[in-house]
Amino acid sequence: MRRSAAQVDAATPAGRDRAVDALRAFAILGVVLGHWLVTALVADGDGAGGLHTASPLHHMPWLAPISWAFQTLAVFFLVGGHVATRGYTSSRERGTTYTQWLASRLSRLFKPVAAVLSLWTVASVLLLLSGTETDTVRTLLKLALSPLWFLLVFAALTAATPLLRRLHPLWPLAVVLHVDLLRFGLGAPDRLGWVNLAAGWMVPFTVGAAWTRGELERRRAGWILLTGGTAVTAALVVRAGYPASMVGVPGAGVSNLNPPTLAAVTFGLAQCGLALLLREPLRRAMRRPLSWAAVALLNLSAMTIFLWHQTALMATTASSLTVGHLPGLHTPPDNLAWVAARLAWLPVFAAALALCWTAFRTYEQGPRRPKGHASRVVRTHRSHERHKTKAQNHA
């Protein structure tokens, strides 16, 4: 393991910003662990084998800080905006067309989706034919396919990169503010909030673009975002009545996430500030070959892990129903004993996810290459460096 890690470390160009990859890995792991901790599939008590969703945050709202630690989508959009704007600028220097650049960006994003849709189409038909309740199948499908909304928004923002790369984050933030004022202050229809699905995630995406432009290099910028975002979020929760949880809670009247509210966006800005402040410590940490190899591997499988982690949770839950209603898996999440039991189930979910990764990673990474080839994360950067050098020599 150490020898392989050393090879990956040695093959990585010295100029690569490893903090970017570390932040992306952190964001993916946060989403996965967050879902595994707050998503419960409770077995119905009628013995029919049905399942319905529940959340410990509904029964124990004082656990809301868990959502603060694991709702990391803003960091993913921050990194996505930085990488997309940097890549688009570099592609223009190389003479690559917008269509070619966008096709390259989106192909890896959507290739793994075909496998998820195919498997769940077949699974849904088989479940219905076997007599499974329609509501249970609907619940499973909703959880399995819920990550797709994120990909659609991320793809739309990526496609709009030429328009967003110089947009100041205050513009989409102003849209979110006005939507919430109309929705919560003036009684506008709740459906108006879905405008924030684009505007809300555009905020960290354009912060990433500002990072590319070099406007956030000073630590002062990170501290302003962290302290300002934290203060505004706290005021919105304490004084304006926004939910304390940064994820959706079944049965709650308002969700901070579906669609994003102003509190979710300001909280995301605080996360972006923390991410910017952590860049230097992460760069130092990623100099360790083992740490860097682990981050590089996770980045190669980011979409596979993201798309299949809910399936891993559901497969574990459904398959173990045959042995009874197990605590932390099929029981209501209404006490700390459930939380302790759920923590014990996390390694089992991870093992199920590893099986999914083994089966479906080729949809994201492509066929496995012979031993001795550099990883894709290294090969892609090397190709970028070669094109960059050619452009500089030509100039």
PDB file of N, CA and C in Angstrom, residues 84-154:
ATOM      1  N   ALA A  84     -14.469  24.261 -12.748  1.00  0.00           N
ATOM      2  CA  ALA A  84     -15.104  24.514 -14.039  1.00  0.00           C
ATOM      3  C   ALA A  84     -14.585  25.796 -14.675  1.00  0.00           C
ATOM      4  N   THR A  85     -14.491  26.869 -13.907  1.00  0.00           N
ATOM      5  CA  THR A  85     -14.017  28.134 -14.480  1.00  0.00           C
ATOM      6  C   THR A  85     -12.536  28.069 -14.835  1.00  0.00           C
ATOM      7  N   ARG A  86     -11.759  27.387 -14.007  1.00  0.00           N
ATOM      8  CA  ARG A  86     -10.338  27.223 -14.327  1.00  0.00           C
ATOM      9  C   ARG A  86     -10.165  26.372 -15.583  1.00  0.00           C
ATOM     10  N   GLY A  87     -10.941  25.284 -15.679  1.00  0.00           N
ATOM     11  CA  GLY A  87     -10.844  24.417 -16.841  1.00  0.00           C
ATOM     12  C   GLY A  87     -11.320  25.085 -18.110  1.00  0.00           C
ATOM     13  N   TYR A  88     -12.394  25.878 -18.004  1.00  0.00           N
ATOM     14  CA  TYR A  88     -12.909  26.557 -19.192  1.00  0.00           C
ATOM     15  C   TYR A  88     -11.908  27.583 -19.702  1.00  0.00           C
ATOM     16  N   THR A  89     -11.312  28.340 -18.783  1.00  0.00           N
ATOM     17  CA  THR A  89     -10.303  29.319 -19.176  1.00  0.00           C
ATOM     18  C   THR A  89      -9.118  28.633 -19.854  1.00  0.00           C
ATOM     19  N   SER A  90      -8.671  27.525 -19.281  1.00  0.00           N
ATOM     20  CA  SER A  90      -7.556  26.781 -19.864  1.00  0.00           C
ATOM     21  C   SER A  90      -7.920  26.220 -21.232  1.00  0.00           C
ATOM     22  N   SER A  91      -9.163  25.739 -21.389  1.00  0.00           N
ATOM     23  CA  SER A  91      -9.566  25.171 -22.680  1.00  0.00           C
ATOM     24  C   SER A  91      -9.606  26.238 -23.763  1.00  0.00           C
ATOM     25  N   ARG A  92     -10.001  27.420 -23.398  1.00  0.00           N
ATOM     26  CA  ARG A  92     -10.005  28.520 -24.386  1.00  0.00           C
ATOM     27  C   ARG A  92      -8.582  28.840 -24.836  1.00  0.00           C
ATOM     28  N   GLU A  93      -7.646  28.805 -23.904  1.00  0.00           N
ATOM     29  CA  GLU A  93      -6.249  29.050 -24.261  1.00  0.00           C
ATOM     30  C   GLU A  93      -5.708  27.984 -25.211  1.00  0.00           C
ATOM     31  N   ARG A  94      -6.236  26.752 -25.085  1.00  0.00           N
ATOM     32  CA  ARG A  94      -5.788  25.656 -25.946  1.00  0.00           C
ATOM     33  C   ARG A  94      -6.520  25.621 -27.277  1.00  0.00           C
ATOM     34  N   GLY A  95      -7.549  26.449 -27.419  1.00  0.00           N
ATOM     35  CA  GLY A  95      -8.322  26.451 -28.650  1.00  0.00           C
ATOM     36  C   GLY A  95      -9.454  25.449 -28.670  1.00  0.00           C
ATOM     37  N   THR A  96      -9.770  24.849 -27.518  1.00  0.00           N
ATOM     38  CA  THR A  96     -10.875  23.891 -27.425  1.00  0.00           C
ATOM     39  C   THR A  96     -12.204  24.646 -27.481  1.00  0.00           C
ATOM     40  N   THR A  97     -13.151  24.127 -28.243  1.00  0.00           N
ATOM     41  CA  THR A  97     -14.455  24.779 -28.338  1.00  0.00           C
ATOM     42  C   THR A  97     -15.265  24.548 -27.066  1.00  0.00           C
ATOM     43  N   TYR A  98     -16.260  25.406 -26.878  1.00  0.00           N
ATOM     44  CA  TYR A  98     -17.141  25.271 -25.714  1.00  0.00           C
ATOM     45  C   TYR A  98     -17.849  23.926 -25.723  1.00  0.00           C
ATOM     46  N   THR A  99     -18.326  23.497 -26.893  1.00  0.00           N
ATOM     47  CA  THR A  99     -19.044  22.224 -26.989  1.00  0.00           C
ATOM     48  C   THR A  99     -18.152  21.057 -26.595  1.00  0.00           C
ATOM     49  N   GLN A 100     -16.913  21.060 -27.052  1.00  0.00           N
ATOM     50  CA  GLN A 100     -15.981  19.991 -26.706  1.00  0.00           C
ATOM     51  C   GLN A 100     -15.685  19.992 -25.204  1.00  0.00           C
ATOM     52  N   TRP A 101     -15.477  21.170 -24.680  1.00  0.00           N
ATOM     53  CA  TRP A 101     -15.182  21.262 -23.239  1.00  0.00           C
ATOM     54  C   TRP A 101     -16.361  20.771 -22.413  1.00  0.00           C
ATOM     55  N   LEU A 102     -17.574  21.205 -22.776  1.00  0.00           N
ATOM     56  CA  LEU A 102     -18.753  20.826 -21.999  1.00  0.00           C
ATOM     57  C   LEU A 102     -19.021  19.328 -22.107  1.00  0.00           C
ATOM     58  N   ALA A 103     -18.869  18.768 -23.302  1.00  0.00           N
ATOM     59  CA  ALA A 103     -19.088  17.327 -23.470  1.00  0.00           C
ATOM     60  C   ALA A 103     -18.135  16.529 -22.600  1.00  0.00           C
ATOM     61  N   SER A 104     -16.889  16.984 -22.529  1.00  0.00           N
ATOM     62  CA  SER A 104     -15.897  16.296 -21.702  1.00  0.00           C
ATOM     63  C   SER A 104     -16.261  16.389 -20.224  1.00  0.00           C
ATOM     64  N   ARG A 105     -16.751  17.564 -19.798  1.00  0.00           N
ATOM     65  CA  ARG A 105     -17.101  17.758 -18.397  1.00  0.00           C
ATOM     66  C   ARG A 105     -18.307  16.912 -17.984  1.00  0.00           C
ATOM     67  N   LEU A 106     -19.303  16.845 -18.869  1.00  0.00           N
ATOM     68  CA  LEU A 106     -20.553  16.200 -18.497  1.00  0.00           C
ATOM     69  C   LEU A 106     -20.550  14.696 -18.710  1.00  0.00           C
ATOM     70  N   SER A 107     -19.650  14.201 -19.558  1.00  0.00           N
ATOM     71  CA  SER A 107     -19.664  12.767 -19.859  1.00  0.00           C
ATOM     72  C   SER A 107     -19.396  11.935 -18.602  1.00  0.00           C
ATOM     73  N   ARG A 108     -18.397  12.325 -17.821  1.00  0.00           N
ATOM     74  CA  ARG A 108     -18.095  11.571 -16.610  1.00  0.00           C
ATOM     75  C   ARG A 108     -19.175  11.774 -15.552  1.00  0.00           C
ATOM     76  N   LEU A 109     -19.845  12.915 -15.623  1.00  0.00           N
ATOM     77  CA  LEU A 109     -20.885  13.204 -14.651  1.00  0.00           C
ATOM     78  C   LEU A 109     -22.094  12.297 -14.845  1.00  0.00           C
ATOM     79  N   PHE A 110     -22.450  12.014 -16.109  1.00  0.00           N
ATOM     80  CA  PHE A 110     -23.698  11.312 -16.380  1.00  0.00           C
ATOM     81  C   PHE A 110     -23.537   9.849 -16.781  1.00  0.00           C
ATOM     82  N   LYS A 111     -22.350   9.400 -17.091  1.00  0.00           N
ATOM     83  CA  LYS A 111     -22.189   7.984 -17.422  1.00  0.00           C
ATOM     84  C   LYS A 111     -22.637   7.060 -16.293  1.00  0.00           C
ATOM     85  N   PRO A 112     -22.272   7.345 -15.035  1.00  0.00           N
ATOM     86  CA  PRO A 112     -22.725   6.450 -13.953  1.00  0.00           C
ATOM     87  C   PRO A 112     -24.232   6.466 -13.737  1.00  0.00           C
ATOM     88  N   VAL A 113     -24.921   7.510 -14.220  1.00  0.00           N
ATOM     89  CA  VAL A 113     -26.362   7.611 -14.007  1.00  0.00           C
ATOM     90  C   VAL A 113     -27.099   6.488 -14.730  1.00  0.00           C
ATOM     91  N   ALA A 114     -26.610   6.100 -15.909  1.00  0.00           N
ATOM     92  CA  ALA A 114     -27.273   5.056 -16.692  1.00  0.00           C
ATOM     93  C   ALA A 114     -27.350   3.752 -15.901  1.00  0.00           C
ATOM     94  N   ALA A 115     -26.292   3.427 -15.177  1.00  0.00           N
ATOM     95  CA  ALA A 115     -26.287   2.187 -14.398  1.00  0.00           C
ATOM     96  C   ALA A 115     -27.304   2.251 -13.266  1.00  0.00           C
ATOM     97  N   VAL A 116     -27.387   3.392 -12.594  1.00  0.00           N
ATOM     98  CA  VAL A 116     -28.343   3.543 -11.499  1.00  0.00           C
ATOM     99  C   VAL A 116     -29.776   3.417 -12.007  1.00  0.00           C
ATOM    100  N   LEU A 117     -30.083   4.119 -13.102  1.00  0.00           N
ATOM    101  CA  LEU A 117     -31.437   4.079 -13.648  1.00  0.00           C
ATOM    102  C   LEU A 117     -31.803   2.677 -14.125  1.00  0.00           C
ATOM    103  N   SER A 118     -30.862   1.991 -14.767  1.00  0.00           N
ATOM    104  CA  SER A 118     -31.135   0.649 -15.274  1.00  0.00           C
ATOM    105  C   SER A 118     -31.425  -0.319 -14.131  1.00  0.00           C
ATOM    106  N   LEU A 119     -30.560  -0.309 -13.097  1.00  0.00           N
ATOM    107  CA  LEU A 119     -30.748  -1.239 -11.991  1.00  0.00           C
ATOM    108  C   LEU A 119     -32.062  -0.988 -11.268  1.00  0.00           C
ATOM    109  N   TRP A 120     -32.388   0.279 -11.001  1.00  0.00           N
ATOM    110  CA  TRP A 120     -33.596   0.559 -10.237  1.00  0.00           C
ATOM    111  C   TRP A 120     -34.866   0.386 -11.059  1.00  0.00           C
ATOM    112  N   THR A 121     -34.767   0.490 -12.371  1.00  0.00           N
ATOM    113  CA  THR A 121     -35.928   0.161 -13.212  1.00  0.00           C
ATOM    114  C   THR A 121     -36.253  -1.320 -13.090  1.00  0.00           C
ATOM    115  N   VAL A 122     -35.228  -2.159 -13.205  1.00  0.00           N
ATOM    116  CA  VAL A 122     -35.424  -3.602 -13.082  1.00  0.00           C
ATOM    117  C   VAL A 122     -35.871  -3.966 -11.668  1.00  0.00           C
ATOM    118  N   ALA A 123     -35.215  -3.370 -10.663  1.00  0.00           N
ATOM    119  CA  ALA A 123     -35.548  -3.688  -9.271  1.00  0.00           C
ATOM    120  C   ALA A 123     -36.986  -3.297  -8.943  1.00  0.00           C
ATOM    121  N   SER A 124     -37.437  -2.149  -9.443  1.00  0.00           N
ATOM    122  CA  SER A 124     -38.802  -1.708  -9.163  1.00  0.00           C
ATOM    123  C   SER A 124     -39.824  -2.669  -9.757  1.00  0.00           C
ATOM    124  N   VAL A 125     -39.586  -3.102 -10.983  1.00  0.00           N
ATOM    125  CA  VAL A 125     -40.506  -4.042 -11.625  1.00  0.00           C
ATOM    126  C   VAL A 125     -40.557  -5.354 -10.838  1.00  0.00           C
ATOM    127  N   LEU A 126     -39.390  -5.851 -10.436  1.00  0.00           N
ATOM    128  CA  LEU A 126     -39.340  -7.107  -9.692  1.00  0.00           C
ATOM    129  C   LEU A 126     -40.021  -6.983  -8.334  1.00  0.00           C
ATOM    130  N   LEU A 127     -39.824  -5.851  -7.675  1.00  0.00           N
ATOM    131  CA  LEU A 127     -40.452  -5.639  -6.376  1.00  0.00           C
ATOM    132  C   LEU A 127     -41.976  -5.596  -6.501  1.00  0.00           C
ATOM    133  N   LEU A 128     -42.469  -4.916  -7.524  1.00  0.00           N
ATOM    134  CA  LEU A 128     -43.917  -4.834  -7.714  1.00  0.00           C
ATOM    135  C   LEU A 128     -44.502  -6.198  -8.070  1.00  0.00           C
ATOM    136  N   LEU A 129     -43.783  -6.958  -8.921  1.00  0.00           N
ATOM    137  CA  LEU A 129     -44.265  -8.284  -9.294  1.00  0.00           C
ATOM    138  C   LEU A 129     -44.266  -9.246  -8.108  1.00  0.00           C
ATOM    139  N   SER A 130     -43.353  -9.007  -7.157  1.00  0.00           N
ATOM    140  CA  SER A 130     -43.282  -9.887  -5.986  1.00  0.00           C
ATOM    141  C   SER A 130     -44.319  -9.547  -4.921  1.00  0.00           C
ATOM    142  N   GLY A 131     -45.096  -8.497  -5.167  1.00  0.00           N
ATOM    143  CA  GLY A 131     -46.145  -8.135  -4.226  1.00  0.00           C
ATOM    144  C   GLY A 131     -45.772  -7.056  -3.239  1.00  0.00           C
ATOM    145  N   THR A 132     -44.617  -6.423  -3.399  1.00  0.00           N
ATOM    146  CA  THR A 132     -44.220  -5.335  -2.499  1.00  0.00           C
ATOM    147  C   THR A 132     -45.186  -4.162  -2.630  1.00  0.00           C
ATOM    148  N   GLU A 133     -45.489  -3.536  -1.509  1.00  0.00           N
ATOM    149  CA  GLU A 133     -46.415  -2.413  -1.528  1.00  0.00           C
ATOM    150  C   GLU A 133     -45.903  -1.286  -2.433  1.00  0.00           C
ATOM    151  N   THR A 134     -46.848  -0.658  -3.140  1.00  0.00           N
ATOM    152  CA  THR A 134     -46.481   0.434  -4.051  1.00  0.00           C
ATOM    153  C   THR A 134     -45.826   1.582  -3.291  1.00  0.00           C
ATOM    154  N   ASP A 135     -46.341   1.886  -2.089  1.00  0.00           N
ATOM    155  CA  ASP A 135     -45.761   2.979  -1.299  1.00  0.00           C
ATOM    156  C   ASP A 135     -44.314   2.677  -0.912  1.00  0.00           C
ATOM    157  N   THR A 136     -44.022   1.408  -0.628  1.00  0.00           N
ATOM    158  CA  THR A 136     -42.653   1.039  -0.283  1.00  0.00           C
ATOM    159  C   THR A 136     -41.733   1.202  -1.477  1.00  0.00           C
ATOM    160  N   VAL A 137     -42.177   0.753  -2.645  1.00  0.00           N
ATOM    161  CA  VAL A 137     -41.372   0.902  -3.864  1.00  0.00           C
ATOM    162  C   VAL A 137     -41.147   2.381  -4.171  1.00  0.00           C
ATOM    163  N   ARG A 138     -42.189   3.186  -3.979  1.00  0.00           N
ATOM    164  CA  ARG A 138     -42.063   4.627  -4.216  1.00  0.00           C
ATOM    165  C   ARG A 138     -41.046   5.243  -3.250  1.00  0.00           C
ATOM    166  N   THR A 139     -41.072   4.824  -2.003  1.00  0.00           N
ATOM    167  CA  THR A 139     -40.120   5.329  -1.009  1.00  0.00           C
ATOM    168  C   THR A 139     -38.689   4.983  -1.394  1.00  0.00           C
ATOM    169  N   LEU A 140     -38.469   3.722  -1.804  1.00  0.00           N
ATOM    170  CA  LEU A 140     -37.128   3.297  -2.187  1.00  0.00           C
ATOM    171  C   LEU A 140     -36.640   4.048  -3.414  1.00  0.00           C
ATOM    172  N   LEU A 141     -37.528   4.197  -4.413  1.00  0.00           N
ATOM    173  CA  LEU A 141     -37.135   4.913  -5.632  1.00  0.00           C
ATOM    174  C   LEU A 141     -36.793   6.368  -5.337  1.00  0.00           C
ATOM    175  N   LYS A 142     -37.589   6.981  -4.473  1.00  0.00           N
ATOM    176  CA  LYS A 142     -37.336   8.386  -4.148  1.00  0.00           C
ATOM    177  C   LYS A 142     -35.971   8.559  -3.505  1.00  0.00           C
ATOM    178  N   LEU A 143     -35.609   7.668  -2.602  1.00  0.00           N
ATOM    179  CA  LEU A 143     -34.298   7.758  -1.963  1.00  0.00           C
ATOM    180  C   LEU A 143     -33.178   7.438  -2.935  1.00  0.00           C
ATOM    181  N   ALA A 144     -33.375   6.412  -3.766  1.00  0.00           N
ATOM    182  CA  ALA A 144     -32.314   5.994  -4.680  1.00  0.00           C
ATOM    183  C   ALA A 144     -32.011   7.051  -5.734  1.00  0.00           C
ATOM    184  N   LEU A 145     -33.065   7.717  -6.207  1.00  0.00           N
ATOM    185  CA  LEU A 145     -32.890   8.668  -7.309  1.00  0.00           C
ATOM    186  C   LEU A 145     -32.770  10.114  -6.834  1.00  0.00           C
ATOM    187  N   SER A 146     -32.884  10.342  -5.518  1.00  0.00           N
ATOM    188  CA  SER A 146     -32.794  11.711  -5.017  1.00  0.00           C
ATOM    189  C   SER A 146     -31.473  12.402  -5.348  1.00  0.00           C
ATOM    190  N   PRO A 147     -30.323  11.677  -5.433  1.00  0.00           N
ATOM    191  CA  PRO A 147     -29.095  12.384  -5.800  1.00  0.00           C
ATOM    192  C   PRO A 147     -29.109  12.995  -7.193  1.00  0.00           C
ATOM    193  N   LEU A 148     -30.059  12.593  -8.043  1.00  0.00           N
ATOM    194  CA  LEU A 148     -30.055  13.073  -9.422  1.00  0.00           C
ATOM    195  C   LEU A 148     -30.386  14.556  -9.517  1.00  0.00           C
ATOM    196  N   TRP A 149     -31.166  15.094  -8.538  1.00  0.00           N
ATOM    197  CA  TRP A 149     -31.464  16.521  -8.603  1.00  0.00           C
ATOM    198  C   TRP A 149     -30.181  17.333  -8.530  1.00  0.00           C
ATOM    199  N   PHE A 150     -29.256  16.856  -7.696  1.00  0.00           N
ATOM    200  CA  PHE A 150     -27.976  17.545  -7.538  1.00  0.00           C
ATOM    201  C   PHE A 150     -27.213  17.571  -8.861  1.00  0.00           C
ATOM    202  N   LEU A 151     -27.202  16.437  -9.562  1.00  0.00           N
ATOM    203  CA  LEU A 151     -26.465  16.368 -10.820  1.00  0.00           C
ATOM    204  C   LEU A 151     -27.061  17.298 -11.864  1.00  0.00           C
ATOM    205  N   LEU A 152     -28.389  17.401 -11.893  1.00  0.00           N
ATOM    206  CA  LEU A 152     -29.030  18.276 -12.874  1.00  0.00           C
ATOM    207  C   LEU A 152     -28.671  19.740 -12.617  1.00  0.00           C
ATOM    208  N   VAL A 153     -28.703  20.148 -11.355  1.00  0.00           N
ATOM    209  CA  VAL A 153     -28.349  21.527 -11.021  1.00  0.00           C
ATOM    210  C   VAL A 153     -26.868  21.776 -11.309  1.00  0.00           C
ATOM    211  N   PHE A 154     -26.029  20.831 -10.908  1.00  0.00           N
ATOM    212  CA  PHE A 154     -24.594  20.985 -11.122  1.00  0.00           C
ATOM    213  C   PHE A 154     -24.277  21.048 -12.619  1.00  0.00           C
TER     214      PHE A 154
END
